[in-house]
Each structure stands twice: as structure tokens, then as C-alpha cells.
Amino acid sequence: MNPVHLLVVTAVEAERDAVAQGLGPTAAVGCGDLPGREMLRIVRATTTPAARTTRTAARRPSPVPRQPLSIDLVAGGVGPAAAAAAADAALTVAAVQGNPYHLVISAGIAAGFAPIADIGSVVVADRVIAADLGCETLDGFLSADSLGFGVSEHLCAPHLSAVAARVLGAVHAPVLTVSTVTGTAERAQDLRKRHGAAAEATEGFGVAAAAAVHGVPLLELRTIANTVGPRDRASWRVPDALAALKDAFAVLNNFFARGAPPPYT
């Protein structure tokens, strides 16, 4: 049985390490395949039933067969450009080596749009939107695709994202990618009205663009540390959001290992 090969791209090492802890107890090891970035790899083999005596066979259940997983983790940097560069480099190396990824996951903490995604909640994107890619006009914002300049959103794998959201008890809604984080109530209201999104982050669209070029399905998973709007650092719950990220990937680890083989749609 060939391993499912997954790539997880975060912005910073704290997020990457939370993901790795959730995927434990197998320790992540350094992988030197990715130039310019430190990549960690977690390999989980198929469960092989241990030899059992007649005395123990009746009372010890057989281990549940598990899909082998090979999961690469990279902290690509903050912002869509850094995330796209890191994701594309990893995708290219894997393809050249003849071991392409089955799925790319953009993951990390984010700000949530209340009341859709409150602090502490989990969001799985149904699509990723570049919310500030376009132009401002006297009549409002025009997206890049409405101007005829490429695309401003990418769909996540529809079936997989819906199932993952259900398994995680997560909100399933758009996640915005911005280069300038929202800091006013007015902009938060405008974005909420325009997109009906659950969360705002800074990397997903970059990862999505790289995945689209390589034809690899995408997920984006975010845990909510604060609310989109005026910056009130006293209300931020970053450690709690990182703990929620760890817990979410512990659930996804079993989800992929026990019954979610590729191809992912």
C-alpha cells in the first residue's frame, strides 16, 4: 500500500510545530529536500498486527488497519507571496522526485468573523478568496477576476472539505487571504458583507495558487485566535488557537489514516 503524501504549509514555526504535535507521537524529522526552507517529515506506516498467542488472541482486538501516511510540514513565511513560493518549491521537488503530493493543506491560526467563527473555533474553507487583490473605485471594490486579470478565488476540494469540516465540528465557509490585516470595524463589516467569510488569514491564496498550478487538491484549515476588526491584543488567544490547531490535526491524522484515501475531490 503506497503512502498518502500530504503537504502542510503554515506561516510560522509555532503553527508548524503545533501541527506536528497533533500528528504525533511519531517524531518529525528534518528533510533536506527543500532548498531555502526547513522541511519536517512525519511517516506513519501501516499497522501490522503483532504475533499473538492462543491465550491472548481472544482478549486482544486486532489493530485497525491504517493507511500509511507521509506528511511534509513547512513554515513558508508570512503573506501570500512567501506561502506561494514555499508551496511551489515543495510541490516541484516532490514532482521531480516522482513522489507527487496527493493534497496540500494551508494551515494555521487566523482571525474570525463574528458571529460565524468565534474565538476558539475551527474553520475549514470551502474556497479561498484573495480579498484585497483588485482595485478600489468610487463605487467600491473590484476584484481581479472582475477586471479580467486572472482569478481571485480558488475552490478547496469540495467533498473532502465538507467531510473534514463535519469530522472536526468546524465551520465550513470561505476564508479570506489579505496582505494587510483588517484593523477597523468598517473594513471588517465590508469584507463580511462582500464575501460571507468565516476567517481572515494571510497565506491561503498563495498556497492555493501553487496547488492549482500543479493540479493538486487543496484544503485550508484555520483555528481562530481573535476577531476580525479593531486590534485588541488583550483579547487574543494565540496559545488556545495553537492548541486547537494541534487537536484538529490529531483528528485529521486518524481521518486520513483510517478511511480517506486519494484521490481527493
PDB file of C-alpha atoms in Angstrom:
ATOM      1  CA  MET A   1       0.000   0.000   0.000  1.00  0.00           C
ATOM      2  CA  ASN A   2       1.564   3.277  -1.122  1.00  0.00           C
ATOM      3  CA  PRO A   3       1.593   6.116   1.432  1.00  0.00           C
ATOM      4  CA  VAL A   4      -0.717   9.078   1.107  1.00  0.00           C
ATOM      5  CA  HIS A   5       1.636  12.015   0.530  1.00  0.00           C
ATOM      6  CA  LEU A   6       0.466  15.274   2.136  1.00  0.00           C
ATOM      7  CA  LEU A   7       1.999  18.758   2.262  1.00  0.00           C
ATOM      8  CA  VAL A   8       1.090  21.128   5.098  1.00  0.00           C
ATOM      9  CA  VAL A   9       2.146  24.772   4.723  1.00  0.00           C
ATOM     10  CA  THR A  10       1.983  27.152   7.684  1.00  0.00           C
ATOM     11  CA  ALA A  11       3.228  30.707   8.059  1.00  0.00           C
ATOM     12  CA  VAL A  12       5.431  30.347  11.137  1.00  0.00           C
ATOM     13  CA  GLU A  13       7.216  27.620  13.053  1.00  0.00           C
ATOM     14  CA  ALA A  14       4.850  27.768  16.040  1.00  0.00           C
ATOM     15  CA  GLU A  15       1.992  26.723  13.751  1.00  0.00           C
ATOM     16  CA  ARG A  16       4.095  24.054  12.052  1.00  0.00           C
ATOM     17  CA  ASP A  17       5.119  22.624  15.418  1.00  0.00           C
ATOM     18  CA  ALA A  18       1.503  22.548  16.632  1.00  0.00           C
ATOM     19  CA  VAL A  19       0.566  20.566  13.521  1.00  0.00           C
ATOM     20  CA  ALA A  20       3.488  18.182  14.109  1.00  0.00           C
ATOM     21  CA  GLN A  21       2.414  17.612  17.710  1.00  0.00           C
ATOM     22  CA  GLY A  22      -1.099  16.829  16.569  1.00  0.00           C
ATOM     23  CA  LEU A  23       0.228  14.288  14.097  1.00  0.00           C
ATOM     24  CA  GLY A  24       2.335  12.621  16.821  1.00  0.00           C
ATOM     25  CA  PRO A  25       3.509  10.543  18.566  1.00  0.00           C
ATOM     26  CA  THR A  26       5.814   9.822  15.630  1.00  0.00           C
ATOM     27  CA  ALA A  27       8.525  12.478  15.787  1.00  0.00           C
ATOM     28  CA  ALA A  28       9.015  14.794  12.839  1.00  0.00           C
ATOM     29  CA  VAL A  29      12.463  14.545  11.294  1.00  0.00           C
ATOM     30  CA  GLY A  30      14.314  17.104   9.220  1.00  0.00           C
ATOM     31  CA  CYS A  31      14.198  16.644   5.481  1.00  0.00           C
ATOM     32  CA  GLY A  32      16.782  18.408   3.342  1.00  0.00           C
ATOM     33  CA  ASP A  33      14.872  18.157   0.077  1.00  0.00           C
ATOM     34  CA  LEU A  34      13.540  21.729   0.062  1.00  0.00           C
ATOM     35  CA  PRO A  35      16.065  24.461  -0.768  1.00  0.00           C
ATOM     36  CA  GLY A  36      15.831  27.585   1.347  1.00  0.00           C
ATOM     37  CA  ARG A  37      13.327  26.153   3.841  1.00  0.00           C
ATOM     38  CA  GLU A  38      13.433  23.652   6.668  1.00  0.00           C
ATOM     39  CA  MET A  39      11.015  20.838   5.960  1.00  0.00           C
ATOM     40  CA  LEU A  40       9.890  18.310   8.545  1.00  0.00           C
ATOM     41  CA  ARG A  41       8.546  14.893   7.618  1.00  0.00           C
ATOM     42  CA  ILE A  42       6.323  12.527   9.556  1.00  0.00           C
ATOM     43  CA  VAL A  43       5.957   8.980   8.234  1.00  0.00           C
ATOM     44  CA  ARG A  44       3.322   6.674   9.635  1.00  0.00           C
ATOM     45  CA  ALA A  45       3.381   3.074   8.475  1.00  0.00           C
ATOM     46  CA  THR A  46       0.519   0.624   8.078  1.00  0.00           C
ATOM     47  CA  THR A  47      -0.389  -1.070  11.356  1.00  0.00           C
ATOM     48  CA  THR A  48       0.844  -4.652  11.340  1.00  0.00           C
ATOM     49  CA  PRO A  49      -0.819  -6.995  13.827  1.00  0.00           C
ATOM     50  CA  ALA A  50       1.684  -8.335  16.336  1.00  0.00           C
ATOM     51  CA  ALA A  51       2.096 -12.058  16.844  1.00  0.00           C
ATOM     52  CA  ARG A  52      -0.413 -13.328  19.412  1.00  0.00           C
ATOM     53  CA  THR A  53      -0.611 -16.481  21.455  1.00  0.00           C
ATOM     54  CA  THR A  54      -3.785 -18.528  21.753  1.00  0.00           C
ATOM     55  CA  ARG A  55      -4.186 -17.233  25.322  1.00  0.00           C
ATOM     56  CA  THR A  56      -4.098 -13.554  24.324  1.00  0.00           C
ATOM     57  CA  ALA A  57      -5.835 -13.806  20.957  1.00  0.00           C
ATOM     58  CA  ALA A  58      -9.311 -13.906  22.437  1.00  0.00           C
ATOM     59  CA  ARG A  59      -8.939 -10.789  24.554  1.00  0.00           C
ATOM     60  CA  ARG A  60      -6.776  -8.556  22.344  1.00  0.00           C
ATOM     61  CA  PRO A  61      -8.561  -6.994  19.369  1.00  0.00           C
ATOM     62  CA  SER A  62      -6.673  -6.856  16.117  1.00  0.00           C
ATOM     63  CA  PRO A  63      -5.210  -3.413  15.345  1.00  0.00           C
ATOM     64  CA  VAL A  64      -7.281  -1.379  12.929  1.00  0.00           C
ATOM     65  CA  PRO A  65      -5.539  -1.288   9.534  1.00  0.00           C
ATOM     66  CA  ARG A  66      -4.195   2.177   8.815  1.00  0.00           C
ATOM     67  CA  GLN A  67      -3.411   3.890   5.537  1.00  0.00           C
ATOM     68  CA  PRO A  68       0.324   4.743   5.553  1.00  0.00           C
ATOM     69  CA  LEU A  69       0.970   8.485   5.550  1.00  0.00           C
ATOM     70  CA  SER A  70       3.946  10.620   4.582  1.00  0.00           C
ATOM     71  CA  ILE A  71       3.351  14.201   5.693  1.00  0.00           C
ATOM     72  CA  ASP A  72       5.712  17.076   4.938  1.00  0.00           C
ATOM     73  CA  LEU A  73       5.497  20.251   7.028  1.00  0.00           C
ATOM     74  CA  VAL A  74       6.973  23.601   6.072  1.00  0.00           C
ATOM     75  CA  ALA A  75       6.731  27.061   7.626  1.00  0.00           C
ATOM     76  CA  GLY A  76       6.725  29.073   4.429  1.00  0.00           C
ATOM     77  CA  GLY A  77       6.634  32.598   5.846  1.00  0.00           C
ATOM     78  CA  VAL A  78       4.016  35.285   6.330  1.00  0.00           C
ATOM     79  CA  GLY A  79       1.955  36.527   3.394  1.00  0.00           C
ATOM     80  CA  PRO A  80       0.678  35.024   0.145  1.00  0.00           C
ATOM     81  CA  ALA A  81       3.907  35.531  -1.818  1.00  0.00           C
ATOM     82  CA  ALA A  82       6.096  33.699   0.699  1.00  0.00           C
ATOM     83  CA  ALA A  83       3.500  30.953   1.063  1.00  0.00           C
ATOM     84  CA  ALA A  84       3.217  30.502  -2.711  1.00  0.00           C
ATOM     85  CA  ALA A  85       6.995  30.307  -3.118  1.00  0.00           C
ATOM     86  CA  ALA A  86       7.376  27.700  -0.377  1.00  0.00           C
ATOM     87  CA  ALA A  87       4.445  25.606  -1.570  1.00  0.00           C
ATOM     88  CA  ASP A  88       5.582  25.710  -5.197  1.00  0.00           C
ATOM     89  CA  ALA A  89       9.125  24.703  -4.258  1.00  0.00           C
ATOM     90  CA  ALA A  90       7.878  21.718  -2.266  1.00  0.00           C
ATOM     91  CA  LEU A  91       5.419  20.676  -4.973  1.00  0.00           C
ATOM     92  CA  THR A  92       8.086  20.926  -7.665  1.00  0.00           C
ATOM     93  CA  VAL A  93      10.653  18.890  -5.722  1.00  0.00           C
ATOM     94  CA  ALA A  94       8.094  16.173  -4.998  1.00  0.00           C
ATOM     95  CA  ALA A  95       7.030  16.004  -8.648  1.00  0.00           C
ATOM     96  CA  VAL A  96      10.626  15.848  -9.908  1.00  0.00           C
ATOM     97  CA  GLN A  97      11.374  13.039  -7.459  1.00  0.00           C
ATOM     98  CA  GLY A  98       8.398  11.077  -8.778  1.00  0.00           C
ATOM     99  CA  ASN A  99       6.518  11.274  -5.487  1.00  0.00           C
ATOM    100  CA  PRO A 100       3.899  13.999  -6.011  1.00  0.00           C
ATOM    101  CA  TYR A 101       1.604  15.157  -3.253  1.00  0.00           C
ATOM    102  CA  HIS A 102      -1.977  13.953  -3.109  1.00  0.00           C
ATOM    103  CA  LEU A 103      -3.147  17.006  -1.161  1.00  0.00           C
ATOM    104  CA  VAL A 104      -1.894  20.402   0.024  1.00  0.00           C
ATOM    105  CA  ILE A 105      -3.170  21.869   3.298  1.00  0.00           C
ATOM    106  CA  SER A 106      -2.760  25.529   4.209  1.00  0.00           C
ATOM    107  CA  ALA A 107      -2.999  25.656   7.996  1.00  0.00           C
ATOM    108  CA  GLY A 108      -2.574  27.995  10.920  1.00  0.00           C
ATOM    109  CA  ILE A 109      -4.307  30.406  13.226  1.00  0.00           C
ATOM    110  CA  ALA A 110      -6.475  33.246  11.965  1.00  0.00           C
ATOM    111  CA  ALA A 111      -8.951  35.961  12.832  1.00  0.00           C
ATOM    112  CA  GLY A 112     -12.620  35.024  12.744  1.00  0.00           C
ATOM    113  CA  PHE A 113     -15.655  36.952  11.582  1.00  0.00           C
ATOM    114  CA  ALA A 114     -18.086  37.054  14.498  1.00  0.00           C
ATOM    115  CA  PRO A 115     -20.566  35.509  14.953  1.00  0.00           C
ATOM    116  CA  ILE A 116     -19.757  32.992  12.191  1.00  0.00           C
ATOM    117  CA  ALA A 117     -16.435  31.901  13.715  1.00  0.00           C
ATOM    118  CA  ASP A 118     -15.850  32.837  17.328  1.00  0.00           C
ATOM    119  CA  ILE A 119     -12.519  32.713  19.140  1.00  0.00           C
ATOM    120  CA  GLY A 120     -11.528  29.090  19.740  1.00  0.00           C
ATOM    121  CA  SER A 121     -13.474  27.676  16.809  1.00  0.00           C
ATOM    122  CA  VAL A 122     -12.162  25.747  13.796  1.00  0.00           C
ATOM    123  CA  VAL A 123     -12.771  26.760  10.189  1.00  0.00           C
ATOM    124  CA  VAL A 124     -12.361  24.584   7.104  1.00  0.00           C
ATOM    125  CA  ALA A 125     -12.511  26.650   3.923  1.00  0.00           C
ATOM    126  CA  ASP A 126     -14.890  25.801   1.115  1.00  0.00           C
ATOM    127  CA  ARG A 127     -12.979  28.305  -1.004  1.00  0.00           C
ATOM    128  CA  VAL A 128     -10.050  30.678  -0.596  1.00  0.00           C
ATOM    129  CA  ILE A 129     -10.515  34.297  -1.644  1.00  0.00           C
ATOM    130  CA  ALA A 130      -7.870  36.955  -2.296  1.00  0.00           C
ATOM    131  CA  ALA A 131      -9.925  39.683  -0.655  1.00  0.00           C
ATOM    132  CA  ASP A 132      -7.649  42.627  -1.445  1.00  0.00           C
ATOM    133  CA  LEU A 133      -6.479  41.594  -4.925  1.00  0.00           C
ATOM    134  CA  GLY A 134      -8.111  44.127  -7.238  1.00  0.00           C
ATOM    135  CA  CYS A 135      -8.750  47.852  -7.121  1.00  0.00           C
ATOM    136  CA  GLU A 136     -10.734  50.424  -5.187  1.00  0.00           C
ATOM    137  CA  THR A 137     -13.180  52.618  -7.106  1.00  0.00           C
ATOM    138  CA  LEU A 138     -15.652  55.335  -6.166  1.00  0.00           C
ATOM    139  CA  ASP A 139     -18.335  52.659  -6.351  1.00  0.00           C
ATOM    140  CA  GLY A 140     -16.467  50.151  -4.221  1.00  0.00           C
ATOM    141  CA  PHE A 141     -14.004  47.287  -4.618  1.00  0.00           C
ATOM    142  CA  LEU A 142     -13.473  45.423  -7.901  1.00  0.00           C
ATOM    143  CA  SER A 143     -11.834  42.003  -7.709  1.00  0.00           C
ATOM    144  CA  ALA A 144      -9.039  40.899 -10.026  1.00  0.00           C
ATOM    145  CA  ASP A 145     -11.248  38.458 -11.890  1.00  0.00           C
ATOM    146  CA  SER A 146     -13.942  41.087 -12.471  1.00  0.00           C
ATOM    147  CA  LEU A 147     -11.216  43.218 -14.067  1.00  0.00           C
ATOM    148  CA  GLY A 148     -10.132  40.356 -16.316  1.00  0.00           C
ATOM    149  CA  PHE A 149      -6.823  39.784 -14.505  1.00  0.00           C
ATOM    150  CA  GLY A 150      -6.799  36.108 -13.609  1.00  0.00           C
ATOM    151  CA  VAL A 151      -8.627  34.696 -10.606  1.00  0.00           C
ATOM    152  CA  SER A 152      -9.312  35.954  -7.118  1.00  0.00           C
ATOM    153  CA  GLU A 153     -10.546  32.722  -5.559  1.00  0.00           C
ATOM    154  CA  HIS A 154      -9.754  29.013  -5.565  1.00  0.00           C
ATOM    155  CA  LEU A 155     -12.109  26.223  -4.576  1.00  0.00           C
ATOM    156  CA  CYS A 156     -10.998  23.737  -1.966  1.00  0.00           C
ATOM    157  CA  ALA A 157     -11.676  20.053  -2.634  1.00  0.00           C
ATOM    158  CA  PRO A 158     -15.498  20.187  -2.269  1.00  0.00           C
ATOM    159  CA  HIS A 159     -16.275  16.714  -0.946  1.00  0.00           C
ATOM    160  CA  LEU A 160     -13.157  16.426   1.202  1.00  0.00           C
ATOM    161  CA  SER A 161     -13.529  19.862   2.772  1.00  0.00           C
ATOM    162  CA  ALA A 162     -17.177  19.204   3.649  1.00  0.00           C
ATOM    163  CA  VAL A 163     -16.372  15.848   5.229  1.00  0.00           C
ATOM    164  CA  ALA A 164     -13.353  17.248   7.084  1.00  0.00           C
ATOM    165  CA  ALA A 165     -15.474  20.091   8.459  1.00  0.00           C
ATOM    166  CA  ARG A 166     -18.069  17.611   9.673  1.00  0.00           C
ATOM    167  CA  VAL A 167     -15.462  15.371  11.308  1.00  0.00           C
ATOM    168  CA  LEU A 168     -13.868  18.366  13.033  1.00  0.00           C
ATOM    169  CA  GLY A 169     -17.131  20.038  14.015  1.00  0.00           C
ATOM    170  CA  ALA A 170     -15.828  23.045  12.096  1.00  0.00           C
ATOM    171  CA  VAL A 171     -17.375  25.971  10.290  1.00  0.00           C
ATOM    172  CA  HIS A 172     -17.348  25.321   6.524  1.00  0.00           C
ATOM    173  CA  ALA A 173     -17.170  28.683   4.759  1.00  0.00           C
ATOM    174  CA  PRO A 174     -14.848  30.948   2.746  1.00  0.00           C
ATOM    175  CA  VAL A 175     -11.504  32.004   4.217  1.00  0.00           C
ATOM    176  CA  LEU A 176     -10.059  35.312   3.048  1.00  0.00           C
ATOM    177  CA  THR A 177      -6.412  35.956   2.237  1.00  0.00           C
ATOM    178  CA  VAL A 178      -5.175  39.512   2.726  1.00  0.00           C
ATOM    179  CA  SER A 179      -1.784  41.182   2.644  1.00  0.00           C
ATOM    180  CA  THR A 180      -2.892  43.890   5.086  1.00  0.00           C
ATOM    181  CA  VAL A 181      -4.691  42.531   8.136  1.00  0.00           C
ATOM    182  CA  THR A 182      -8.010  44.196   8.927  1.00  0.00           C
ATOM    183  CA  GLY A 183      -7.835  46.631  11.831  1.00  0.00           C
ATOM    184  CA  THR A 184     -11.083  48.599  11.668  1.00  0.00           C
ATOM    185  CA  ALA A 185     -14.724  47.765  12.217  1.00  0.00           C
ATOM    186  CA  GLU A 186     -15.620  49.401   8.893  1.00  0.00           C
ATOM    187  CA  ARG A 187     -13.353  47.171   6.847  1.00  0.00           C
ATOM    188  CA  ALA A 188     -14.439  44.094   8.788  1.00  0.00           C
ATOM    189  CA  GLN A 189     -18.065  44.891   8.002  1.00  0.00           C
ATOM    190  CA  ASP A 190     -17.270  45.477   4.329  1.00  0.00           C
ATOM    191  CA  LEU A 191     -15.430  42.162   3.976  1.00  0.00           C
ATOM    192  CA  ARG A 192     -18.131  40.266   5.844  1.00  0.00           C
ATOM    193  CA  LYS A 193     -20.835  41.739   3.623  1.00  0.00           C
ATOM    194  CA  ARG A 194     -18.893  41.183   0.405  1.00  0.00           C
ATOM    195  CA  HIS A 195     -17.771  37.596   0.956  1.00  0.00           C
ATOM    196  CA  GLY A 196     -19.736  35.958   3.781  1.00  0.00           C
ATOM    197  CA  ALA A 197     -16.427  34.595   5.019  1.00  0.00           C
ATOM    198  CA  ALA A 198     -15.651  32.897   8.315  1.00  0.00           C
ATOM    199  CA  ALA A 199     -11.994  33.861   8.719  1.00  0.00           C
ATOM    200  CA  GLU A 200      -9.204  36.135   7.538  1.00  0.00           C
ATOM    201  CA  ALA A 201      -5.601  34.997   7.168  1.00  0.00           C
ATOM    202  CA  THR A 202      -2.571  35.906   5.080  1.00  0.00           C
ATOM    203  CA  GLU A 203      -1.315  32.782   3.268  1.00  0.00           C
ATOM    204  CA  GLY A 204      -4.086  30.582   1.904  1.00  0.00           C
ATOM    205  CA  PHE A 205      -4.443  32.111  -1.543  1.00  0.00           C
ATOM    206  CA  GLY A 206      -0.700  31.804  -2.150  1.00  0.00           C
ATOM    207  CA  VAL A 207      -0.752  28.115  -1.266  1.00  0.00           C
ATOM    208  CA  ALA A 208      -3.889  27.678  -3.364  1.00  0.00           C
ATOM    209  CA  ALA A 209      -2.273  29.314  -6.397  1.00  0.00           C
ATOM    210  CA  ALA A 210       0.708  26.960  -6.195  1.00  0.00           C
ATOM    211  CA  ALA A 211      -1.530  23.920  -5.741  1.00  0.00           C
ATOM    212  CA  ALA A 212      -3.628  24.945  -8.746  1.00  0.00           C
ATOM    213  CA  VAL A 213      -0.559  25.226 -10.987  1.00  0.00           C
ATOM    214  CA  HIS A 214       0.433  21.674 -10.026  1.00  0.00           C
ATOM    215  CA  GLY A 215      -3.100  20.289 -10.210  1.00  0.00           C
ATOM    216  CA  VAL A 216      -3.092  19.193  -6.561  1.00  0.00           C
ATOM    217  CA  PRO A 217      -6.265  19.423  -4.427  1.00  0.00           C
ATOM    218  CA  LEU A 218      -6.368  21.944  -1.592  1.00  0.00           C
ATOM    219  CA  LEU A 219      -7.634  22.275   1.958  1.00  0.00           C
ATOM    220  CA  GLU A 220      -7.341  25.296   4.220  1.00  0.00           C
ATOM    221  CA  LEU A 221      -7.799  24.854   7.960  1.00  0.00           C
ATOM    222  CA  ARG A 222      -7.758  27.719  10.457  1.00  0.00           C
ATOM    223  CA  THR A 223      -8.237  27.938  14.203  1.00  0.00           C
ATOM    224  CA  ILE A 224      -9.485  31.265  15.496  1.00  0.00           C
ATOM    225  CA  ALA A 225      -7.316  33.333  17.840  1.00  0.00           C
ATOM    226  CA  ASN A 226      -9.037  36.724  17.590  1.00  0.00           C
ATOM    227  CA  THR A 227     -11.884  38.585  15.943  1.00  0.00           C
ATOM    228  CA  VAL A 228     -11.565  40.457  12.640  1.00  0.00           C
ATOM    229  CA  GLY A 229     -11.712  44.187  13.338  1.00  0.00           C
ATOM    230  CA  PRO A 230     -10.018  46.669  15.678  1.00  0.00           C
ATOM    231  CA  ARG A 231      -6.786  45.297  17.125  1.00  0.00           C
ATOM    232  CA  ASP A 232      -7.426  44.390  20.751  1.00  0.00           C
ATOM    233  CA  ARG A 233      -4.387  42.337  21.672  1.00  0.00           C
ATOM    234  CA  ALA A 234      -5.654  41.754  25.196  1.00  0.00           C
ATOM    235  CA  SER A 235      -8.449  39.632  23.725  1.00  0.00           C
ATOM    236  CA  TRP A 236      -6.199  37.485  21.521  1.00  0.00           C
ATOM    237  CA  ARG A 237      -5.992  33.797  22.416  1.00  0.00           C
ATOM    238  CA  VAL A 238      -2.981  32.638  20.410  1.00  0.00           C
ATOM    239  CA  PRO A 239      -1.940  29.752  22.721  1.00  0.00           C
ATOM    240  CA  ASP A 240      -5.516  28.458  22.727  1.00  0.00           C
ATOM    241  CA  ALA A 241      -5.683  28.660  18.931  1.00  0.00           C
ATOM    242  CA  LEU A 242      -2.395  26.764  18.599  1.00  0.00           C
ATOM    243  CA  ALA A 243      -3.726  24.096  20.962  1.00  0.00           C
ATOM    244  CA  ALA A 244      -6.878  23.868  18.838  1.00  0.00           C
ATOM    245  CA  LEU A 245      -4.690  23.511  15.728  1.00  0.00           C
ATOM    246  CA  LYS A 246      -2.856  20.628  17.374  1.00  0.00           C
ATOM    247  CA  ASP A 247      -6.145  18.952  18.304  1.00  0.00           C
ATOM    248  CA  ALA A 248      -7.569  19.423  14.806  1.00  0.00           C
ATOM    249  CA  PHE A 249      -4.605  17.683  13.198  1.00  0.00           C
ATOM    250  CA  ALA A 250      -4.829  14.841  15.690  1.00  0.00           C
ATOM    251  CA  VAL A 251      -8.357  14.265  14.384  1.00  0.00           C
ATOM    252  CA  LEU A 252      -7.284  14.655  10.745  1.00  0.00           C
ATOM    253  CA  ASN A 253      -4.445  12.196  11.293  1.00  0.00           C
ATOM    254  CA  ASN A 254      -6.932   9.456  12.131  1.00  0.00           C
ATOM    255  CA  PHE A 255      -9.302  10.643   9.422  1.00  0.00           C
ATOM    256  CA  PHE A 256      -6.699  10.231   6.680  1.00  0.00           C
ATOM    257  CA  ALA A 257      -5.176   7.068   8.109  1.00  0.00           C
ATOM    258  CA  ARG A 258      -8.434   5.186   8.616  1.00  0.00           C
ATOM    259  CA  GLY A 259     -10.575   5.832   5.614  1.00  0.00           C
ATOM    260  CA  ALA A 260      -9.823   8.821   3.431  1.00  0.00           C
ATOM    261  CA  PRO A 261      -7.640   7.567   0.565  1.00  0.00           C
ATOM    262  CA  PRO A 262      -6.897   9.665  -2.519  1.00  0.00           C
ATOM    263  CA  PRO A 263      -7.900  10.929  -4.990  1.00  0.00           C
ATOM    264  CA  TYR A 264      -9.323  13.856  -3.063  1.00  0.00           C
ATOM    265  CA  THR A 265     -12.265  15.668  -4.605  1.00  0.00           C
TER     266      THR A 265
END
